[in-house]
Amino acid sequence: MTELSRIRNFSIVAHIDHGKSTLADRLIQLTGGLSEREMKEQVLDSMDIERERGITIKAQTVRLDYTAADGEAYVLNLIDTPGHVDFGYEVSRSMRAVEGSLLVVDASQGVEAQTLANVYQAIDANHEIVPVLNKIDLPAAEPDRVKEQIEDVIGIDASQSVLISAKSGLGVADVLEAIVKRLPAPKGDRDAPLKAALVDSWYDPYLGVVVLVRIHDGVLRKGDRVRMMQTGATYQVDKVGVCRPTRKVDVEELGPGEIGFLTASIKQVRDTRVGDTITHEKRLCAKALPGYKPAQPVVFCGLFPVDSADFEDLRTAIEKLALNDASFSYEVETSAALGFGFRCGFLGLLHLEIIRERLEREYDIDLITTAPSVVYHLHMTDGTMTELHNPADMPDVMKIDRIEEPWIKATILVPDEFLGDVLKLCQERRGVQDTLTYAGSRAMVVYRLPLNEVVFDFYDRLKSATKGYASFDYQMDGYQADALVKMQILVNAEPVDALSMIVHRDRADLRGRAMCEKLKDLIPQHMFQVPIQAAIGGRIIARETIRALRKDVTAKCYGGDVSRKRKLLDKQKAGKKKMRQFGKVDIPQEAFISALKMDS
Amino acid sequence: MTGGDAKPAMPPPHRADAAAAPHDWLAGGFGVYVHWPFCAAKCPYCDFNSHVAKAAVDQPRWRAALLAEMEAARAATGPRRADTVFFGGGTPSLMPPETVAALVEAVDRLWGVAPGAEITLEANPTSVEAGRFRGYALAGVNRVSMGVQALNDRDLRALGRMHSAAEARAAFDVARAAFERVSFDLIYAREGQTPAAWAAELRAALAMAVDHLSLYQLTIEPGTAFGARFDAGKLTVPPDDDAATMYLETQEVCAAAGLPAYEVSNHARPGAESRHNRVYWRYGDYAGVGPGAHGRITGADGARRATVSPSAPGAWLAAVERGGGPSWAEEVVAPPDQATEYLMMALRLTEGADLARFARLNGAPLDPARIAPLVEDGLATADGDRIAATAAGRPVLNALLRALLA
């Protein structure tokens, strides 16, 4: 139990690579939370993929003890949040568990799109915000210009910004002082009925389901019987504790303003609801906290094992991953082409990529990924609405009144010289310009775009068009009807369900042609001619033909060539496992992925 | 050659329907291959095991070594009769006729040469080599296969050949007089060659009194001079379409002249097929003697082994002279792998493969679901017991084999 006035709860907001995790590490080090030996780069990013990609996927919490310049001992609770748009929901709920934020901006780069998206979440949560300019020791650092930019673009006072170099440790002590001096202490009533927010939950192999809580009122003790106000479930609390940098430490109780964890023999993460209010079964609090909006998958794709014998392994792996990631949805899907697999829902493309990579890497399963699709709303002629997650499931068009697709509002910051290319790209992707303003020498353009046009290769195209200088973030922006059609791909007259997609009618010809051309290069020649067609309904909109192989025979083959030829065939046998058969045609699995990337 | 009747304990006559895998090779016969690795010059397209000797070849030493390895091969095969003998290379027409005579005698002594057995020697069509033809015939050689390669001097030079077209024609005439059977090789789809030019050259070749032709489409092999020039963009070959057209035209022209294809690249008057090479394609046994020679030998234990001798002449010589067994490394070919090898080789032949033999080796029949689409597309025939590639299927045989086996 700590005095409210001695507690500070905060998060760190930053664009990717602006030094958020490095600063967190420094704060931990400086408060003695970690010995030199334990100090690994970016302690809080515990997954391999997080470290490798330098991103944070899962929010992490750490409790630090800090004795301030005034001699008082404080408890600091840091919630490190993901920076990427796909994990925005993690940010928003974490923000609501703390009172203040450090806004970390790279002093040589300035404000970026993710900075904006996350700082607005902090503002929405009524945070006190302390701007921190990082990388101040770089020759290219322009602290004054960046302060001005923060004031212009975000509209908060940046005159008291803390100037630091997280890398060298310069100025980090000032950050600790600013946390204590400038961020508000939490409020709460120790004697009121227990009111605690369920901030997050995850599966721990030793402890089972661990629930991260923020106490608003009352006191939570080991052995208490608690009730989850939304789900109605009741549990006996086995443990309460706090998260130290390297381990969890049990405590007797958690009081108002504190952040910690509980375990209560909860079977799976799905039994808990993030944003739920935890109270005592015998002494309910009068009013639950406002819940969080649950994260909704926005991008769907099929994941199929390359080797159909791996299906059960894939199921086990997916179930395990889902244990810890309630935002990831899955159901069994059967494809005529690909056999048994799973239709999976993700928060975005990065989320998709991460899950796929973890399945391949941590569970050693080779996967075929089908075309990513967004969730369409099909308004039927009978007045009902159904969600379409898979273009292959599209019902009879005669029964559909209209199709609505999800739109996003995208914020792109880009140096002036690349603005033209960015506008052209957005225009090509059916974008509608919302605003165009300047933040220093950089243009900030807000576009409304159909998500469908973004899930394919928008990031890649944006990056290459701007030499990597553009930053991009988005939020969902409702549904809108448009002239959408299902485009099928036929290989040798057989429809390949895994390649069908929903496209805008005006873009269908272009997409169809691009797909056919791509597939023509990706599918090897066969002993017969292989037509590749794109079709809408029964109408062929594009066609390419892979010519029949005319000659593929070894001219000389005598006694000395037998072993070599057989070994070559054996190798081809292995290669064929990476192919899928459609009628008589073998399609290499990489065709499914490559065909969907658009170069044109 | 003294004939088979002098030998005791002859193996049973060959039966094509050998009931069990241990005698499978009987369906293809048995041949002895002797490799002479030396050439006067290395041809720029050739990836065979050939070497230009730095000093004069020590003939007695090489003869002794080849004879020694032949003894070792006999120990591995046990008693059986040789259906064919083949001297390949390299350039075996650089061998002294006495060496050839000694080796033929050794084959007869060790295995017994079947009456009327085919004994072939590969020869370059130069006047020097033609001078030895009589001697080879006396040594027992009854068939030569000549590396003519082209019938115009410009292309012969481009192919790095050391003879002219006129010289080749003269050597051919000498060979016709010396041997019962003469075959020659041509290479087509050469740089700058059009389908029409090739058809004309082929007709000229057929007009020579030849009963067997090996017609090879030029293949750019890695590790050869042509390979390096091709990679450097200094050598071009006709586009695939032209090459395919030339192949089809080759089949038609030869068939019309009475030398239909009996194998992918081999054409013969009926009865004049190369019996030695047919041992490979029918997947018989063969003993490989000499540097880099390969063999397939079914031992007394019923296991079939792939053998391969060291390919560098010096290393081979040292291995043989060390004594105590054959120079080669060997590896048992499991019956299902034998099935693959059999089908792979036999489908090169117009006659195709025996499905029952394949099934016996493989332990399971060839998947009918794989055969049916090929038959449907006219690429293969499968009538009762046999499967064969059609004239349309043979040019894409590699793809056809992938469809059946991969």
mmCIF file of C-alpha atoms in Angstrom, chain A residues 412 421-432 445 447-449 458 462:
data_model
loop_
_atom_site.group_PDB
_atom_site.id
_atom_site.type_symbol
_atom_site.label_atom_id
_atom_site.label_comp_id
_atom_site.label_asym_id
_atom_site.label_seq_id
_atom_site.Cartn_x
_atom_site.Cartn_y
_atom_site.Cartn_z
ATOM 1 C CA ILE A 412 0.379 10.733 -43.733
ATOM 2 C CA ASP A 421 3.722 10.892 -55.286
ATOM 3 C CA VAL A 422 1.739 10.366 -52.122
ATOM 4 C CA LEU A 423 -1.287 12.190 -53.495
ATOM 5 C CA LYS A 424 -1.072 10.173 -56.692
ATOM 6 C CA LEU A 425 -0.929 6.916 -54.753
ATOM 7 C CA CYS A 426 -3.910 7.854 -52.598
ATOM 8 C CA GLN A 427 -5.834 8.957 -55.672
ATOM 9 C CA GLU A 428 -5.104 5.635 -57.400
ATOM 10 C CA ARG A 429 -6.414 3.825 -54.365
ATOM 11 C CA ARG A 430 -9.786 5.573 -54.570
ATOM 12 C CA GLY A 431 -8.795 7.972 -51.817
ATOM 13 C CA VAL A 432 -10.676 11.151 -50.997
ATOM 14 C CA VAL A 445 -2.233 14.998 -45.509
ATOM 15 C CA TYR A 447 -7.088 11.012 -46.744
ATOM 16 C CA ARG A 448 -10.142 8.835 -46.539
ATOM 17 C CA LEU A 449 -9.387 5.501 -48.196
ATOM 18 C CA PHE A 458 -0.114 0.308 -49.648
ATOM 19 C CA LEU A 462 4.166 4.407 -49.845
#
